XYZ file of N, CA and C in Angstrom:
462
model
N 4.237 16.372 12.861
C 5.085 16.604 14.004
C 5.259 18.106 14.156
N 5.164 18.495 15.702
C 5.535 19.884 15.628
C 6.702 20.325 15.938
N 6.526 21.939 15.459
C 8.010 22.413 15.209
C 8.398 22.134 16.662
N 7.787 22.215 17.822
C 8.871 22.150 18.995
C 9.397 20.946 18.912
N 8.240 19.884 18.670
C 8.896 18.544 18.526
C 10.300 17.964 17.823
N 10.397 19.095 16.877
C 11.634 18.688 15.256
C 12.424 19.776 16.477
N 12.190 21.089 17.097
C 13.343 21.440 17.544
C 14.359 20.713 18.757
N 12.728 19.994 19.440
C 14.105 19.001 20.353
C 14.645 17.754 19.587
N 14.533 17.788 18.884
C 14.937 16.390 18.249
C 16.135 16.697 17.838
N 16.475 18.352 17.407
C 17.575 18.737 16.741
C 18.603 18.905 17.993
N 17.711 19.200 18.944
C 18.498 19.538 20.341
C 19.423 18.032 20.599
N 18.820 17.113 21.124
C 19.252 15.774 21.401
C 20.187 15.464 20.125
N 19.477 15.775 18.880
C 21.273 15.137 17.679
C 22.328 15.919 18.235
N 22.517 17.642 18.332
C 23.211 18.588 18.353
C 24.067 18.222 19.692
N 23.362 18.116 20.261
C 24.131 17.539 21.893
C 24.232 18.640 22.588
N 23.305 19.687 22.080
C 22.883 20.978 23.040
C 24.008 22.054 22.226
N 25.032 21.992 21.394
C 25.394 22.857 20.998
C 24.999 23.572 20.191
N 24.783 25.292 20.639
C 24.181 26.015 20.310
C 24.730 26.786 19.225
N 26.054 26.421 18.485
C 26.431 26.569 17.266
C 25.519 25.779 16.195
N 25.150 24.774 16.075
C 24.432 23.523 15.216
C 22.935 24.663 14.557
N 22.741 25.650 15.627
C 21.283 25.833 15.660
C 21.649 26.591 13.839
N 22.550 27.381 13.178
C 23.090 27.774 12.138
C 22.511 26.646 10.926
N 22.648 25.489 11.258
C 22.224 24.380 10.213
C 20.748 23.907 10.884
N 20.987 24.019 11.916
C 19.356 23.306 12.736
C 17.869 23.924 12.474
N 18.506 25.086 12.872
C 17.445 26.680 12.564
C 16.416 26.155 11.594
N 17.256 26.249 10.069
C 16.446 26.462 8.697
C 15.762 24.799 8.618
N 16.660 23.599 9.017
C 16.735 22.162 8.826
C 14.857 22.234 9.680
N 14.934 22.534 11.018
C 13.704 22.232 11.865
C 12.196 23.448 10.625
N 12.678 24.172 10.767
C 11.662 25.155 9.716
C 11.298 24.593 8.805
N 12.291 24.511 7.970
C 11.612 23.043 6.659
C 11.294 21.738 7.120
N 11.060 20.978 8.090
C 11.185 20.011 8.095
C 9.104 20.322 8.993
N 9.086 21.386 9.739
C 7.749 21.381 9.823
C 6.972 21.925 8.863
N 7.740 22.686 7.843
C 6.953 23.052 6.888
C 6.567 21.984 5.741
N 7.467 20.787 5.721
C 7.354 19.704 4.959
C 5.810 18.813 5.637
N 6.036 18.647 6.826
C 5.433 17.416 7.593
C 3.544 18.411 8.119
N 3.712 19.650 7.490
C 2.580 20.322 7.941
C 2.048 19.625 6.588
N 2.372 19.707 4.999
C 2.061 20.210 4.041
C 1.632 18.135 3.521
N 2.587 17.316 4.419
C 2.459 16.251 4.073
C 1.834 15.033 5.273
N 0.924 16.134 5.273
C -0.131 15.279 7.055
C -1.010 14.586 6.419
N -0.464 13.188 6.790
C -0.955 12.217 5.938
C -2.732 11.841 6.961
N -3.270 12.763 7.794
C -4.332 12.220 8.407
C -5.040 13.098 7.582
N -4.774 14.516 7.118
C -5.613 15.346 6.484
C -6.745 14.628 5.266
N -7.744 14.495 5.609
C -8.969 14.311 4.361
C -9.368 12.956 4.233
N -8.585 12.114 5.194
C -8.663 10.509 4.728
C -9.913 10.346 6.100
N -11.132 9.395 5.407
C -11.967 9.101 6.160
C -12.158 7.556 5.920
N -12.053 6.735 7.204
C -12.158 5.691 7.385
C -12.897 5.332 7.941
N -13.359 3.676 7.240
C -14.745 3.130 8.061
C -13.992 1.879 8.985
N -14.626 2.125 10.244
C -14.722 0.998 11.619
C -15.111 -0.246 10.979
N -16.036 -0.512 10.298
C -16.593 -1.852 9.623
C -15.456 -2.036 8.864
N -15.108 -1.109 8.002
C -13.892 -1.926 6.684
C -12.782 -1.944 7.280
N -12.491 -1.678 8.407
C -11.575 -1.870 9.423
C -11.224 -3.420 9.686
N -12.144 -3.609 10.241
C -12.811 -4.670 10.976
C -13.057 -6.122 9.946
N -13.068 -5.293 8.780
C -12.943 -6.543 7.299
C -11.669 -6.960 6.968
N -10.645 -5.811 6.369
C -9.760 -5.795 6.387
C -8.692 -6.208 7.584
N -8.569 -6.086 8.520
C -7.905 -6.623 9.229
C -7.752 -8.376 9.503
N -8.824 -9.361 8.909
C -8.613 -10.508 9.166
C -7.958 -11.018 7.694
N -8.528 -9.703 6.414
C -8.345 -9.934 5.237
C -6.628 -9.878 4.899
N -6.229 -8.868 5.687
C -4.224 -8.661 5.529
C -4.250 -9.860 6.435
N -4.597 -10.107 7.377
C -3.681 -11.338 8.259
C -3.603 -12.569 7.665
N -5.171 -13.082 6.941
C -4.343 -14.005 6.373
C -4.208 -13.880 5.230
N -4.491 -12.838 4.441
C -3.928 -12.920 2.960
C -2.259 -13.024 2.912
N -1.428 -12.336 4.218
C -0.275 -12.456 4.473
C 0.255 -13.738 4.635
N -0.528 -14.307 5.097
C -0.012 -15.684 5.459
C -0.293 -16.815 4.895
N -1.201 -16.456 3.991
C -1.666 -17.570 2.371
C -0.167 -17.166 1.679
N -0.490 -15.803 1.033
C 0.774 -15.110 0.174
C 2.231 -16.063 1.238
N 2.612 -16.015 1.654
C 3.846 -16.418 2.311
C 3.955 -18.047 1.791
N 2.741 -18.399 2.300
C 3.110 -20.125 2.087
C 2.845 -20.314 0.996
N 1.914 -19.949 0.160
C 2.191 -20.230 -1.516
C 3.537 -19.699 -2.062
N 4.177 -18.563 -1.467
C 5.344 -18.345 -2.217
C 6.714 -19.364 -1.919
N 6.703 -20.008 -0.581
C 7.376 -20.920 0.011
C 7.255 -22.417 -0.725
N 5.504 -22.691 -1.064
C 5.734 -23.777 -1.331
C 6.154 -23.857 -2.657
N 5.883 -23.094 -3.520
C 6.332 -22.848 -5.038
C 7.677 -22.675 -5.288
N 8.152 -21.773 -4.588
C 9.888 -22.077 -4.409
C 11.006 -23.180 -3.852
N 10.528 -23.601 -2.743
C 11.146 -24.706 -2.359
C 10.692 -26.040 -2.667
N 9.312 -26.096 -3.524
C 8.760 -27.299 -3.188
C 9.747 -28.832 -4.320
N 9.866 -29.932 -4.510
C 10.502 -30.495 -5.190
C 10.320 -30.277 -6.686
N 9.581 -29.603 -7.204
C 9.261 -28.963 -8.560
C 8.562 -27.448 -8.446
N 9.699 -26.376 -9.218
C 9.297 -25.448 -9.366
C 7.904 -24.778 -10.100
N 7.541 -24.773 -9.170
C 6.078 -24.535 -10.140
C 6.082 -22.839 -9.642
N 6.352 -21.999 -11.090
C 6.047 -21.233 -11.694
C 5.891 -20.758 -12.934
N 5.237 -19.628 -12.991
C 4.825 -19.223 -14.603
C 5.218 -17.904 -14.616
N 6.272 -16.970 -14.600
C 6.228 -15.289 -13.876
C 5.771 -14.747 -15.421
N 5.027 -13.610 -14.789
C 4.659 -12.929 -15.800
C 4.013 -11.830 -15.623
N 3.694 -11.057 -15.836
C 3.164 -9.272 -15.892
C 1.591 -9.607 -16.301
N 0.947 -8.803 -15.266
C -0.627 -9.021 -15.797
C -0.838 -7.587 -15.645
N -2.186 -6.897 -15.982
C -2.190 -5.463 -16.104
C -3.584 -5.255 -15.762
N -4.149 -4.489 -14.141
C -5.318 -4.361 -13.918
C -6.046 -3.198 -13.233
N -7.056 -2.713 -13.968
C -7.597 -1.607 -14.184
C -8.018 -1.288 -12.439
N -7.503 -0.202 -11.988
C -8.013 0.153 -10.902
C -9.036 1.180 -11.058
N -10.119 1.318 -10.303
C -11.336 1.785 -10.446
C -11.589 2.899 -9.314
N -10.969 2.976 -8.008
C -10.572 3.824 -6.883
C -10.630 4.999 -7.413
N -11.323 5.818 -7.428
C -10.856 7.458 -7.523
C -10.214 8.260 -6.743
N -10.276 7.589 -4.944
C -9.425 8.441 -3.922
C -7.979 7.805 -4.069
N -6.877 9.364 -4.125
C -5.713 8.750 -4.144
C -4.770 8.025 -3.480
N -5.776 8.392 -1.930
C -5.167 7.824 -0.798
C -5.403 6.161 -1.238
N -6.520 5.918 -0.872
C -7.082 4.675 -1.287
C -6.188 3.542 -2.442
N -6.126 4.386 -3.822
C -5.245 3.699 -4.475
C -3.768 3.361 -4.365
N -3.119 4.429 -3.611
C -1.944 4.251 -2.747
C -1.947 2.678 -2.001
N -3.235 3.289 -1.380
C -3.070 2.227 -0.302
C -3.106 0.550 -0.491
N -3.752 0.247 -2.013
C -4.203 -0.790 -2.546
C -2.670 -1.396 -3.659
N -2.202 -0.605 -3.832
C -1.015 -0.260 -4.759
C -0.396 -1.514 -3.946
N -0.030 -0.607 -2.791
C 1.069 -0.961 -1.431
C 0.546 -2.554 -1.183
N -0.818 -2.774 -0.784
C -1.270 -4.231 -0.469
C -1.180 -5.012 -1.514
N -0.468 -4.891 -2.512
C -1.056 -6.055 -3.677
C -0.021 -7.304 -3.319
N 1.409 -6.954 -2.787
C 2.243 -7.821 -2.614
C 1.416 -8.922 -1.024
N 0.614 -8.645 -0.596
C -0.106 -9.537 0.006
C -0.660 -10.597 -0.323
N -1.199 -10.425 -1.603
C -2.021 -11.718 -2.483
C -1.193 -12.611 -2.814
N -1.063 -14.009 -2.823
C 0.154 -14.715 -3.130
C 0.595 -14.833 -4.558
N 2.415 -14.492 -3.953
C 3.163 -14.441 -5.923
C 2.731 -13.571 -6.627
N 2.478 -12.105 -5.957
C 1.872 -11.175 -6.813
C 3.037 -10.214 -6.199
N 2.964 -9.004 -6.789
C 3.518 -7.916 -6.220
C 3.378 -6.535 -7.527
N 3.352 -5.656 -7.039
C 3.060 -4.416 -7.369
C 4.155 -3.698 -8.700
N 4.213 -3.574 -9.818
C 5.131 -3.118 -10.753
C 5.119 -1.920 -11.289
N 3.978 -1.539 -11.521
C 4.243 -0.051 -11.978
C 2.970 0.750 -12.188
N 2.361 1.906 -11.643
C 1.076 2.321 -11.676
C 1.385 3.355 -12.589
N 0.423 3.518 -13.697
C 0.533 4.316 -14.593
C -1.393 4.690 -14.556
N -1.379 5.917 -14.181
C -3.114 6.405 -14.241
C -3.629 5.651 -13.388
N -4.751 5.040 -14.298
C -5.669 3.610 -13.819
C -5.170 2.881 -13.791
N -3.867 2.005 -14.633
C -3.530 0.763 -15.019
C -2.335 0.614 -13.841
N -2.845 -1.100 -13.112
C -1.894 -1.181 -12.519
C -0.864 -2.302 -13.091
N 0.130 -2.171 -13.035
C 0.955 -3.441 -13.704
C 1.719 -4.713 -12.555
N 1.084 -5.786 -12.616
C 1.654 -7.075 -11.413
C 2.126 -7.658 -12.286
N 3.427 -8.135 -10.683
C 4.311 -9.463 -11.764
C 3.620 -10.434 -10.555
N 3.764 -11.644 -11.481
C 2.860 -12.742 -10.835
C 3.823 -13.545 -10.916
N 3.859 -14.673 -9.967
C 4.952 -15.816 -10.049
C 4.489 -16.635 -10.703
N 2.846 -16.792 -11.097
C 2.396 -17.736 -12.308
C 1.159 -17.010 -12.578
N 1.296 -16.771 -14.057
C 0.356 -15.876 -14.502
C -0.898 -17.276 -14.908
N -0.948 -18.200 -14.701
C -1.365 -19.563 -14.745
C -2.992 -19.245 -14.158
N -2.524 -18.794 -12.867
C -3.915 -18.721 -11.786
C -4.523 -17.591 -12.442
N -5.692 -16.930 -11.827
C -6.351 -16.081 -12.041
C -6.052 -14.330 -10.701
N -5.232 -14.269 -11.048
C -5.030 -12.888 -9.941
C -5.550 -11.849 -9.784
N -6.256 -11.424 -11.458
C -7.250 -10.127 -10.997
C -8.237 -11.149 -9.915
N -8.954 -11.403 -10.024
C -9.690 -12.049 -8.602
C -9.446 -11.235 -7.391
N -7.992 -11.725 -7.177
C -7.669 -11.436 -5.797
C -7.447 -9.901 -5.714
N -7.082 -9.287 -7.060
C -6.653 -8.307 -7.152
C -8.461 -7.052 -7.203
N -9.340 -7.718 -7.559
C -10.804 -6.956 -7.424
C -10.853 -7.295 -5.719
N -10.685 -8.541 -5.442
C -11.557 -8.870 -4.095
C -10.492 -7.602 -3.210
N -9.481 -7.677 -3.647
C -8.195 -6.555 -2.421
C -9.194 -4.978 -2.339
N -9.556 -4.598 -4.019
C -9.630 -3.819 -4.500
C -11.414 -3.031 -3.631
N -12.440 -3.923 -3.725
C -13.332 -4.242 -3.009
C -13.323 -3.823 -1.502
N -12.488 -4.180 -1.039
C -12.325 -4.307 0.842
C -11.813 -2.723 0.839
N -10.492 -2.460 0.080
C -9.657 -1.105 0.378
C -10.999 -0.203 0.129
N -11.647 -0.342 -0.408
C -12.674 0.827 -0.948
C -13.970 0.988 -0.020
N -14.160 -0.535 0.882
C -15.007 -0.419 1.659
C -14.073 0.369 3.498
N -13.154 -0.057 2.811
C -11.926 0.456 4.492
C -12.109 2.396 3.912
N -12.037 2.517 2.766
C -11.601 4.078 2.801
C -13.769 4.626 2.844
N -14.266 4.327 2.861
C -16.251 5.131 2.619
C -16.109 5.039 1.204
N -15.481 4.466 -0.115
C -15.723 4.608 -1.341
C -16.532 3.960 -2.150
N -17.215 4.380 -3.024
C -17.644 3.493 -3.739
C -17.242 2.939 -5.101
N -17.020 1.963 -5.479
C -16.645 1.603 -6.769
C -17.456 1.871 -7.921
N -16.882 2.498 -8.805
C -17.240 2.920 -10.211
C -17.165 1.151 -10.807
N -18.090 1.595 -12.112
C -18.820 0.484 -12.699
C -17.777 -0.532 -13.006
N -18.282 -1.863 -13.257
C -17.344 -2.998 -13.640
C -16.599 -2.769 -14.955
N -15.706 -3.655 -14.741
C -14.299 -3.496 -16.679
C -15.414 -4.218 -17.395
């Protein structure tokens, strides 16, 4: 965003008073010096095809993930197993692994716990099933969405 942009923005909070500009001034300066330094389009190259993969892959992985978590919770017997599984991400771009981090709560009864390096840590609502699966196949697509290639198998 640009600085004129952050300065009307300060304009419209301020309500045009030109005392505010004392706190506004330095607030709009840092705030483009933040959003210059944290331009999240800088360096990220994306493919139209893994676009085009991914997009049917979140819609319904969203909507598998939803109804397996629905039917496992409400269903007349709780069927779960929760438990922490731990899986090696292979991504070298950081954007990329960000971005795969963020999607894991898509896969059903999975969700994202703690990234340390390579190792990612999921809690699973049943460690029963097999989730790296879903968690390579996620892993697979994000890498074909960012131009990457995957380093060798675990």
């Amino acid at each position: 965003m640009s600085a004129a942009a952050l300065a009307a923005i300060w304009l419209v909070i301020a309500e045009g008073n030109l005392a505010s500009w004392v706190i506004g001034g330095p607030a709009v300066v840092a705030a483009a010096w933040v959003a210059g330094r944290l331009r999240t389009g800088a360096g990220i190259r994306l493919s139209l095809s893994g676009l085009i993969v991914f997009i049917p892959f979140f819609l319904w992985e969203s909507l598998r993930g939803g109804v397996d978590v629905a039917l496992r919770s409400l269903g007349p017997r709780l069927r779960v197993n929760p438990g922490f599984t731990r899986y090696y991400i292979r991504l070298a771009n950081p954007n990329a692994r960000v971005f795969m981090v963020s999607c894991v709560s898509l896969l059903p009864g999975t969700l994202s716990a703690a990234l340390d390096g390579e190792w990612l840590t999921v809690h699973a609502l049943s460690i029963d099933g097999d989730c790296n699966k879903g968690l390579q196949r996620l892993e697979e697509i994000v890498a074909r969405l960012f131009c990457e290639p995957i380093e060798g198998s675990r």
